[in-house]
mmCIF file of C-alpha atoms in Angstrom:
data_model
loop_
_atom_site.group_PDB
_atom_site.id
_atom_site.type_symbol
_atom_site.label_atom_id
_atom_site.label_comp_id
_atom_site.label_asym_id
_atom_site.label_seq_id
_atom_site.Cartn_x
_atom_site.Cartn_y
_atom_site.Cartn_z
ATOM 1 C CA MET A 15 -20.880 0.184 -22.551
ATOM 2 C CA LYS A 16 -22.636 0.461 -19.210
ATOM 3 C CA ILE A 17 -20.370 0.927 -16.183
ATOM 4 C CA LEU A 18 -21.217 0.719 -12.476
ATOM 5 C CA LEU A 19 -19.166 2.871 -10.069
ATOM 6 C CA LEU A 20 -19.203 1.316 -6.592
ATOM 7 C CA ASP A 21 -16.936 3.773 -4.751
ATOM 8 C CA LYS A 22 -16.550 7.530 -4.705
ATOM 9 C CA ASN A 23 -13.627 8.705 -6.800
ATOM 10 C CA HIS A 24 -12.513 11.840 -8.593
ATOM 11 C CA PRO A 25 -15.369 13.210 -10.745
ATOM 12 C CA LEU A 26 -13.166 13.208 -13.839
ATOM 13 C CA ILE A 27 -13.946 9.491 -14.227
ATOM 14 C CA THR A 28 -17.626 10.162 -14.802
ATOM 15 C CA GLU A 29 -16.998 13.328 -16.797
ATOM 16 C CA GLN A 30 -14.472 11.890 -19.224
ATOM 17 C CA LEU A 31 -16.053 8.475 -19.748
ATOM 18 C CA THR A 32 -19.500 9.998 -20.246
ATOM 19 C CA ALA A 33 -17.997 12.307 -22.863
ATOM 20 C CA LYS A 34 -16.741 9.205 -24.674
ATOM 21 C CA ALA A 35 -20.248 7.690 -24.878
ATOM 22 C CA PHE A 36 -20.020 5.345 -21.882
ATOM 23 C CA SER A 37 -23.109 5.079 -19.682
ATOM 24 C CA LEU A 38 -22.137 5.423 -16.005
ATOM 25 C CA VAL A 39 -24.241 4.647 -12.939
ATOM 26 C CA GLU A 40 -23.029 5.612 -9.451
ATOM 27 C CA ASP A 41 -23.954 3.421 -6.489
ATOM 28 C CA PHE A 42 -21.980 4.089 -3.331
ATOM 29 C CA THR A 43 -24.405 2.630 -0.789
ATOM 30 C CA SER A 44 -25.820 -0.705 -1.990
ATOM 31 C CA SER A 45 -24.740 -3.817 -0.109
ATOM 32 C CA TYR A 46 -22.935 -6.748 -1.694
ATOM 33 C CA ASP A 47 -26.204 -8.645 -2.154
ATOM 34 C CA GLU A 48 -27.957 -5.615 -3.619
ATOM 35 C CA VAL A 49 -25.182 -5.132 -6.145
ATOM 36 C CA LEU A 50 -25.257 -8.848 -6.943
ATOM 37 C CA ALA A 51 -28.907 -8.596 -7.895
ATOM 38 C CA LYS A 52 -28.258 -6.063 -10.653
ATOM 39 C CA ILE A 53 -24.654 -6.611 -11.758
ATOM 40 C CA GLU A 54 -25.682 -8.695 -14.780
ATOM 41 C CA GLY A 55 -26.745 -5.513 -16.526
ATOM 42 C CA TYR A 56 -23.274 -3.976 -16.582
ATOM 43 C CA ASP A 57 -20.269 -4.277 -18.911
ATOM 44 C CA GLY A 58 -17.763 -2.881 -16.449
ATOM 45 C CA ILE A 59 -17.286 -1.866 -12.818
ATOM 46 C CA ILE A 60 -14.995 0.688 -11.214
ATOM 47 C CA ILE A 61 -14.162 0.012 -7.565
ATOM 48 C CA ARG A 62 -11.811 0.733 -4.715
ATOM 49 C CA SER A 63 -12.276 -1.596 -1.741
ATOM 50 C CA ARG A 64 -15.875 -1.379 -0.492
ATOM 51 C CA ILE A 65 -17.286 -4.445 -2.296
ATOM 52 C CA PRO A 66 -15.379 -7.754 -2.638
ATOM 53 C CA VAL A 67 -15.420 -9.037 -6.204
ATOM 54 C CA ASP A 68 -15.297 -12.760 -5.472
ATOM 55 C CA GLN A 69 -16.234 -15.793 -7.556
ATOM 56 C CA LYS A 70 -19.920 -15.508 -6.656
ATOM 57 C CA PHE A 71 -19.944 -11.867 -7.739
ATOM 58 C CA ILE A 72 -18.232 -12.671 -11.050
ATOM 59 C CA GLU A 73 -20.607 -15.574 -11.749
ATOM 60 C CA HIS A 74 -23.539 -13.165 -11.443
ATOM 61 C CA ALA A 75 -21.812 -10.576 -13.656
ATOM 62 C CA LYS A 76 -22.445 -12.483 -16.886
ATOM 63 C CA ASN A 77 -21.791 -9.520 -19.184
ATOM 64 C CA LEU A 78 -18.802 -8.087 -17.334
ATOM 65 C CA LYS A 79 -15.918 -7.186 -19.637
ATOM 66 C CA PHE A 80 -13.655 -5.352 -17.191
ATOM 67 C CA ILE A 81 -12.999 -4.663 -13.513
ATOM 68 C CA ALA A 82 -11.121 -1.426 -12.839
ATOM 69 C CA ARG A 83 -9.686 -0.776 -9.391
ATOM 70 C CA VAL A 84 -8.699 2.778 -8.552
ATOM 71 C CA GLY A 85 -5.518 1.844 -6.708
ATOM 72 C CA ALA A 86 -2.709 -0.669 -6.816
ATOM 73 C CA GLY A 87 -3.672 -3.813 -4.888
ATOM 74 C CA MET A 88 -6.130 -6.332 -6.328
ATOM 75 C CA GLU A 89 -6.658 -8.479 -3.225
ATOM 76 C CA ASN A 90 -10.386 -7.734 -3.029
ATOM 77 C CA ILE A 91 -10.798 -9.347 -6.471
ATOM 78 C CA ASP A 92 -10.704 -13.058 -7.314
ATOM 79 C CA VAL A 93 -8.087 -12.400 -9.969
ATOM 80 C CA ALA A 94 -7.692 -16.003 -11.124
ATOM 81 C CA PHE A 95 -11.422 -16.549 -11.626
ATOM 82 C CA ALA A 96 -11.851 -13.177 -13.327
ATOM 83 C CA GLN A 97 -9.077 -13.965 -15.779
ATOM 84 C CA LYS A 98 -10.498 -17.453 -16.377
ATOM 85 C CA SER A 99 -13.811 -15.763 -17.150
ATOM 86 C CA GLY A 100 -12.177 -13.544 -19.758
ATOM 87 C CA ILE A 101 -12.570 -10.322 -17.769
ATOM 88 C CA GLU A 102 -9.999 -7.575 -18.246
ATOM 89 C CA LEU A 103 -8.397 -6.407 -14.978
ATOM 90 C CA ILE A 104 -7.279 -2.790 -14.698
ATOM 91 C CA SER A 105 -5.475 -1.057 -11.825
ATOM 92 C CA SER A 106 -3.635 2.245 -11.422
ATOM 93 C CA PRO A 107 -0.446 1.924 -9.340
ATOM 94 C CA GLU A 108 1.145 4.620 -11.483
ATOM 95 C CA GLY A 109 -1.301 7.107 -10.003
ATOM 96 C CA ASN A 110 -0.160 7.073 -6.388
ATOM 97 C CA ARG A 111 3.455 5.909 -6.575
ATOM 98 C CA ASP A 112 4.781 9.441 -6.015
ATOM 99 C CA ALA A 113 2.561 9.975 -2.997
ATOM 100 C CA VAL A 114 3.681 6.659 -1.483
ATOM 101 C CA ALA A 115 7.330 7.479 -2.086
ATOM 102 C CA GLU A 116 7.028 10.862 -0.409
ATOM 103 C CA GLN A 117 5.307 9.340 2.615
ATOM 104 C CA VAL A 118 8.039 6.697 2.987
ATOM 105 C CA LEU A 119 10.657 9.419 2.928
ATOM 106 C CA GLY A 120 8.717 11.608 5.330
ATOM 107 C CA MET A 121 8.100 8.802 7.802
ATOM 108 C CA LEU A 122 11.763 7.834 7.801
ATOM 109 C CA LEU A 123 12.903 11.401 8.428
ATOM 110 C CA ILE A 124 10.401 11.836 11.259
ATOM 111 C CA LEU A 125 11.233 8.464 12.822
ATOM 112 C CA MET A 126 15.017 8.571 12.550
ATOM 113 C CA ASN A 127 15.294 12.188 13.696
ATOM 114 C CA ARG A 128 12.667 11.936 16.453
ATOM 115 C CA LEU A 129 10.918 14.980 14.987
ATOM 116 C CA PHE A 130 7.414 14.239 16.196
ATOM 117 C CA ILE A 131 8.554 13.189 19.674
ATOM 118 C CA SER A 132 10.829 16.189 20.232
ATOM 119 C CA SER A 133 8.200 18.613 18.896
ATOM 120 C CA GLN A 134 5.595 17.262 21.316
ATOM 121 C CA GLU A 135 8.074 17.481 24.174
ATOM 122 C CA VAL A 136 8.899 21.128 23.486
ATOM 123 C CA LYS A 137 5.184 21.965 23.256
ATOM 124 C CA ASN A 138 4.823 20.447 26.716
ATOM 125 C CA GLY A 139 7.724 22.423 28.168
ATOM 126 C CA ILE A 140 10.329 19.644 27.885
ATOM 127 C CA TRP A 141 13.688 20.566 26.319
ATOM 128 C CA LYS A 142 15.851 17.509 25.569
ATOM 129 C CA ARG A 143 18.722 17.626 23.098
ATOM 130 C CA GLU A 144 20.973 14.632 23.681
ATOM 131 C CA GLU A 145 17.998 12.331 24.172
ATOM 132 C CA ASN A 146 16.669 13.404 20.766
ATOM 133 C CA ARG A 147 19.878 12.966 18.804
ATOM 134 C CA GLY A 148 18.859 11.467 15.435
ATOM 135 C CA GLU A 149 20.364 9.377 12.661
ATOM 136 C CA GLU A 150 21.048 10.474 9.093
ATOM 137 C CA LEU A 151 19.857 8.758 5.935
ATOM 138 C CA LEU A 152 23.160 9.604 4.263
ATOM 139 C CA GLY A 153 25.252 6.459 3.877
ATOM 140 C CA LYS A 154 22.519 4.054 4.962
ATOM 141 C CA THR A 155 21.681 0.952 2.932
ATOM 142 C CA VAL A 156 17.960 0.743 2.233
ATOM 143 C CA GLY A 157 16.531 -2.648 1.311
ATOM 144 C CA LEU A 158 13.274 -2.678 -0.643
ATOM 145 C CA ILE A 159 11.200 -5.815 -1.069
ATOM 146 C CA GLY A 160 9.228 -5.364 -4.264
ATOM 147 C CA TYR A 161 10.387 -3.163 -7.126
ATOM 148 C CA GLY A 162 7.289 -2.188 -9.038
ATOM 149 C CA ASN A 163 5.862 1.289 -9.321
ATOM 150 C CA MET A 164 6.105 2.034 -5.592
ATOM 151 C CA GLY A 165 9.553 0.565 -5.027
ATOM 152 C CA LYS A 166 11.027 2.411 -7.999
ATOM 153 C CA ALA A 167 9.557 5.733 -6.882
ATOM 154 C CA VAL A 168 10.980 5.247 -3.370
ATOM 155 C CA ALA A 169 14.421 4.308 -4.718
ATOM 156 C CA LYS A 170 14.506 7.403 -6.921
ATOM 157 C CA ARG A 171 13.995 9.672 -3.936
ATOM 158 C CA LEU A 172 16.303 7.850 -1.529
ATOM 159 C CA SER A 173 19.144 7.836 -4.049
ATOM 160 C CA GLY A 174 19.113 11.623 -3.798
ATOM 161 C CA PHE A 175 19.759 11.372 -0.056
ATOM 162 C CA GLY A 176 23.026 9.519 -0.578
ATOM 163 C CA CYS A 177 21.607 6.117 0.334
ATOM 164 C CA LYS A 178 22.683 2.836 -1.172
ATOM 165 C CA VAL A 179 19.419 1.286 -2.381
ATOM 166 C CA ILE A 180 19.111 -2.452 -2.950
ATOM 167 C CA PHE A 181 16.008 -4.498 -3.669
ATOM 168 C CA HIS A 182 14.658 -8.012 -3.976
ATOM 169 C CA ASP A 183 11.902 -8.892 -6.429
ATOM 170 C CA ILE A 184 10.518 -12.106 -7.938
ATOM 171 C CA LEU A 185 11.049 -10.651 -11.425
ATOM 172 C CA PRO A 186 14.636 -10.901 -12.738
ATOM 173 C CA ASN A 187 16.818 -8.204 -14.260
ATOM 174 C CA ILE A 188 14.820 -5.108 -13.354
ATOM 175 C CA ALA A 189 17.567 -3.009 -11.732
ATOM 176 C CA ASP A 190 17.985 0.612 -12.819
ATOM 177 C CA GLU A 191 20.192 3.597 -12.072
ATOM 178 C CA ASN A 192 18.558 4.077 -8.653
ATOM 179 C CA ALA A 193 18.821 0.585 -7.132
ATOM 180 C CA THR A 194 20.674 -2.714 -7.369
ATOM 181 C CA GLN A 195 18.845 -6.046 -7.473
ATOM 182 C CA VAL A 196 20.092 -8.583 -4.929
ATOM 183 C CA THR A 197 19.078 -11.889 -3.407
ATOM 184 C CA LEU A 198 16.965 -11.847 -0.281
ATOM 185 C CA GLU A 199 19.944 -13.190 1.648
ATOM 186 C CA ILE A 200 22.140 -10.264 0.611
ATOM 187 C CA LEU A 201 19.370 -7.780 1.410
ATOM 188 C CA LYS A 202 19.049 -9.235 4.899
ATOM 189 C CA LYS A 203 22.823 -8.988 5.362
ATOM 190 C CA GLU A 204 23.267 -5.388 4.223
ATOM 191 C CA ALA A 205 20.095 -3.397 4.951
ATOM 192 C CA ASP A 206 19.966 -0.697 7.640
ATOM 193 C CA ILE A 207 16.390 0.090 6.628
ATOM 194 C CA LEU A 208 13.750 -2.315 5.305
ATOM 195 C CA SER A 209 10.730 -1.097 3.328
ATOM 196 C CA LEU A 210 7.940 -3.253 1.876
ATOM 197 C CA HIS A 211 6.387 -2.617 -1.546
ATOM 198 C CA LEU A 212 4.618 -5.828 -2.478
ATOM 199 C CA PRO A 213 1.067 -7.169 -2.751
ATOM 200 C CA ILE A 214 -0.594 -9.517 -0.290
ATOM 201 C CA THR A 215 -0.574 -13.107 -1.552
ATOM 202 C CA ASP A 216 -0.256 -16.544 0.012
ATOM 203 C CA GLU A 217 3.520 -16.196 -0.380
ATOM 204 C CA THR A 218 3.752 -12.699 1.130
ATOM 205 C CA HIS A 219 1.318 -13.174 4.024
ATOM 206 C CA TYR A 220 3.386 -12.765 7.218
ATOM 207 C CA LEU A 221 6.545 -12.501 5.106
ATOM 208 C CA VAL A 222 8.093 -10.426 7.870
ATOM 209 C CA ASN A 223 7.941 -12.685 10.904
ATOM 210 C CA LYS A 224 10.168 -13.808 13.741
ATOM 211 C CA LYS A 225 12.383 -15.908 11.479
ATOM 212 C CA PHE A 226 12.740 -13.187 8.855
ATOM 213 C CA ILE A 227 13.593 -10.554 11.461
ATOM 214 C CA SER A 228 16.173 -12.810 13.129
ATOM 215 C CA GLU A 229 17.893 -13.280 9.767
ATOM 216 C CA MET A 230 18.494 -9.536 9.377
ATOM 217 C CA ALA A 231 22.192 -9.039 10.144
ATOM 218 C CA LYS A 232 21.832 -5.510 11.518
ATOM 219 C CA ASN A 233 19.424 -3.823 13.843
ATOM 220 C CA PHE A 234 17.210 -1.937 11.407
ATOM 221 C CA TYR A 235 14.398 0.545 10.818
ATOM 222 C CA PHE A 236 11.243 -0.893 9.283
ATOM 223 C CA VAL A 237 8.689 0.771 6.984
ATOM 224 C CA ASN A 238 5.451 -0.753 5.729
ATOM 225 C CA THR A 239 3.241 1.097 3.256
ATOM 226 C CA ALA A 240 2.175 -2.114 1.470
ATOM 227 C CA ARG A 241 -0.349 -4.305 3.297
ATOM 228 C CA GLY A 242 -0.736 -4.958 7.012
ATOM 229 C CA LYS A 243 -0.856 -8.723 6.661
ATOM 230 C CA ASN A 244 2.609 -8.752 5.080
ATOM 231 C CA VAL A 245 3.801 -8.511 8.700
ATOM 232 C CA ASN A 246 3.252 -10.648 11.783
ATOM 233 C CA THR A 247 2.509 -7.872 14.253
ATOM 234 C CA LYS A 248 3.243 -9.918 17.358
ATOM 235 C CA ASP A 249 6.715 -10.773 16.038
ATOM 236 C CA LEU A 250 7.341 -7.150 15.030
ATOM 237 C CA VAL A 251 6.371 -5.885 18.481
ATOM 238 C CA GLN A 252 8.744 -8.333 20.127
ATOM 239 C CA ALA A 253 11.555 -7.193 17.813
ATOM 240 C CA ILE A 254 10.911 -3.536 18.679
ATOM 241 C CA LYS A 255 10.967 -4.372 22.384
ATOM 242 C CA ASN A 256 14.288 -6.218 22.163
ATOM 243 C CA GLY A 257 15.894 -3.574 19.927
ATOM 244 C CA LYS A 258 16.317 -5.632 16.778
ATOM 245 C CA VAL A 259 13.905 -3.227 15.078
ATOM 246 C CA LYS A 260 15.126 0.249 16.005
ATOM 247 C CA GLY A 261 11.888 1.871 14.941
ATOM 248 C CA ALA A 262 8.883 1.193 12.749
ATOM 249 C CA ALA A 263 6.846 3.414 10.420
ATOM 250 C CA LEU A 264 3.534 1.718 9.680
ATOM 251 C CA ASP A 265 0.907 3.079 7.338
ATOM 252 C CA VAL A 266 -0.881 -0.274 7.262
ATOM 253 C CA LEU A 267 -1.826 -2.741 9.990
ATOM 254 C CA GLU A 268 -2.984 -6.348 9.905
ATOM 255 C CA TYR A 269 -5.972 -5.308 12.019
ATOM 256 C CA GLU A 270 -7.528 -3.158 9.278
ATOM 257 C CA LYS A 271 -10.870 -4.132 7.835
ATOM 258 C CA SER A 272 -10.690 -5.386 4.247
ATOM 259 C CA SER A 273 -12.202 -2.096 3.079
ATOM 260 C CA PHE A 274 -9.400 -0.186 4.906
ATOM 261 C CA GLU A 275 -12.022 2.045 6.520
ATOM 262 C CA LYS A 276 -11.066 1.391 10.136
ATOM 263 C CA LEU A 277 -9.303 -0.953 12.536
ATOM 264 C CA ASP A 278 -11.069 -4.178 13.420
ATOM 265 C CA GLY A 279 -10.755 -4.717 17.160
ATOM 266 C CA GLU A 280 -7.989 -4.020 19.665
ATOM 267 C CA ASN A 281 -5.317 -6.136 21.336
ATOM 268 C CA GLU A 282 -2.145 -5.808 23.370
ATOM 269 C CA ASP A 283 0.181 -5.681 20.350
ATOM 270 C CA LEU A 284 -1.807 -2.929 18.671
ATOM 271 C CA GLN A 285 -1.830 -0.906 21.869
ATOM 272 C CA TYR A 286 1.958 -1.228 22.088
ATOM 273 C CA LEU A 287 2.358 0.128 18.560
ATOM 274 C CA LEU A 288 0.023 3.033 19.264
ATOM 275 C CA ASN A 289 1.839 4.001 22.460
ATOM 276 C CA SER A 290 5.492 3.353 21.597
ATOM 277 C CA GLU A 291 7.855 6.255 20.914
ATOM 278 C CA LYS A 292 9.651 3.969 18.455
ATOM 279 C CA VAL A 293 6.617 3.644 16.194
ATOM 280 C CA ILE A 294 4.798 5.944 13.779
ATOM 281 C CA VAL A 295 1.316 4.805 12.739
ATOM 282 C CA THR A 296 -0.794 6.460 10.045
ATOM 283 C CA PRO A 297 -4.295 5.458 8.799
ATOM 284 C CA HIS A 298 -3.465 3.893 5.400
ATOM 285 C CA ILE A 299 -2.806 7.262 3.777
ATOM 286 C CA ALA A 300 0.412 6.607 1.860
ATOM 287 C CA GLY A 301 -0.686 7.318 -1.673
ATOM 288 C CA TRP A 302 -3.666 9.321 -0.367
ATOM 289 C CA THR A 303 -2.914 12.864 -1.536
ATOM 290 C CA ILE A 304 -4.934 15.517 -3.327
ATOM 291 C CA GLU A 305 -2.783 14.993 -6.407
ATOM 292 C CA SER A 306 -2.911 11.202 -6.337
ATOM 293 C CA LYS A 307 -6.714 11.183 -6.191
ATOM 294 C CA GLU A 308 -6.774 12.862 -9.582
ATOM 295 C CA LYS A 309 -3.866 10.880 -11.013
ATOM 296 C CA LEU A 310 -5.332 7.517 -9.957
ATOM 297 C CA ALA A 311 -8.602 8.393 -11.660
ATOM 298 C CA GLN A 312 -6.907 9.628 -14.814
ATOM 299 C CA VAL A 313 -4.848 6.465 -15.141
ATOM 300 C CA ILE A 314 -8.013 4.360 -14.869
ATOM 301 C CA VAL A 315 -9.815 6.431 -17.514
ATOM 302 C CA ASP A 316 -6.866 6.291 -19.895
ATOM 303 C CA LYS A 317 -6.539 2.514 -19.544
ATOM 304 C CA ILE A 318 -10.272 1.934 -20.055
ATOM 305 C CA LEU A 319 -10.257 4.085 -23.192
ATOM 306 C CA ARG A 320 -7.250 2.231 -24.596
ATOM 307 C CA LYS A 321 -8.814 -1.168 -23.955
ATOM 308 C CA PHE A 322 -12.372 -0.279 -24.911
ATOM 309 C CA PRO A 323 -12.438 2.631 -27.379
ATOM 310 C CA GLN A 324 -15.935 3.863 -28.151
ATOM 311 C CA SER A 325 -17.090 5.099 -31.519
#
């Protein structure tokens, strides 16, 4: 099988698949149209987010047997058309779930205990104790929306901090020893902290908006390591300003480019997030660790070899 790699990943992908008699070609610079012109010659592609795999792309890829994305989300792929075309879809959310979970925990500890703010103050000669009094995770109810690989990894860690962890998911009966499955209404009633762990779809676009936030019974902390467009930023900013959202930890923003390489433009709401003491913003790095880079790649290789064993 001939495979085209369109994004840089851990070298173990090339090493291990080549050892199993796959033919791999690396192309990290060609444009969408340039890839389109040659994709017919390949049996599989391995991608991250650089090139959108839309219907036009798939129609040109007449011999394509699989699309493997090194990561969790599949929003840069026309999943329905790929499946209709008989193409196997492979992703690797197992590879970075631990990294995501650790970032969620770290962001919450920093945000709720004002660690970054107080450290910067001390470095600038400012010594404030009462103003930097924090809140503990112990005893808090954490509501997760989405309970796949990421949600489960987060719940496992938070349960060790003495939190009550509840979650809402479209799949039924998936509770475990770390979290209790509840309706969305109950989650909104009980949660002190809300964390998103779901893909971006028509149903989840702007899921967290003015109406959703107003239906939360308590003032709450908010964490988003899923996708930026799960949240209406303007509504979130307003909720931070009026105190309904006590603080926000955002690893993703709706202003990111589809490739996640940088922010696309600036506006008043983005500037508020970047300047507010109640907000932590990181550059889409939850799941982006040294260890996860290798694990993501290994998961992809293992899945390809299971689906397409070579003689």
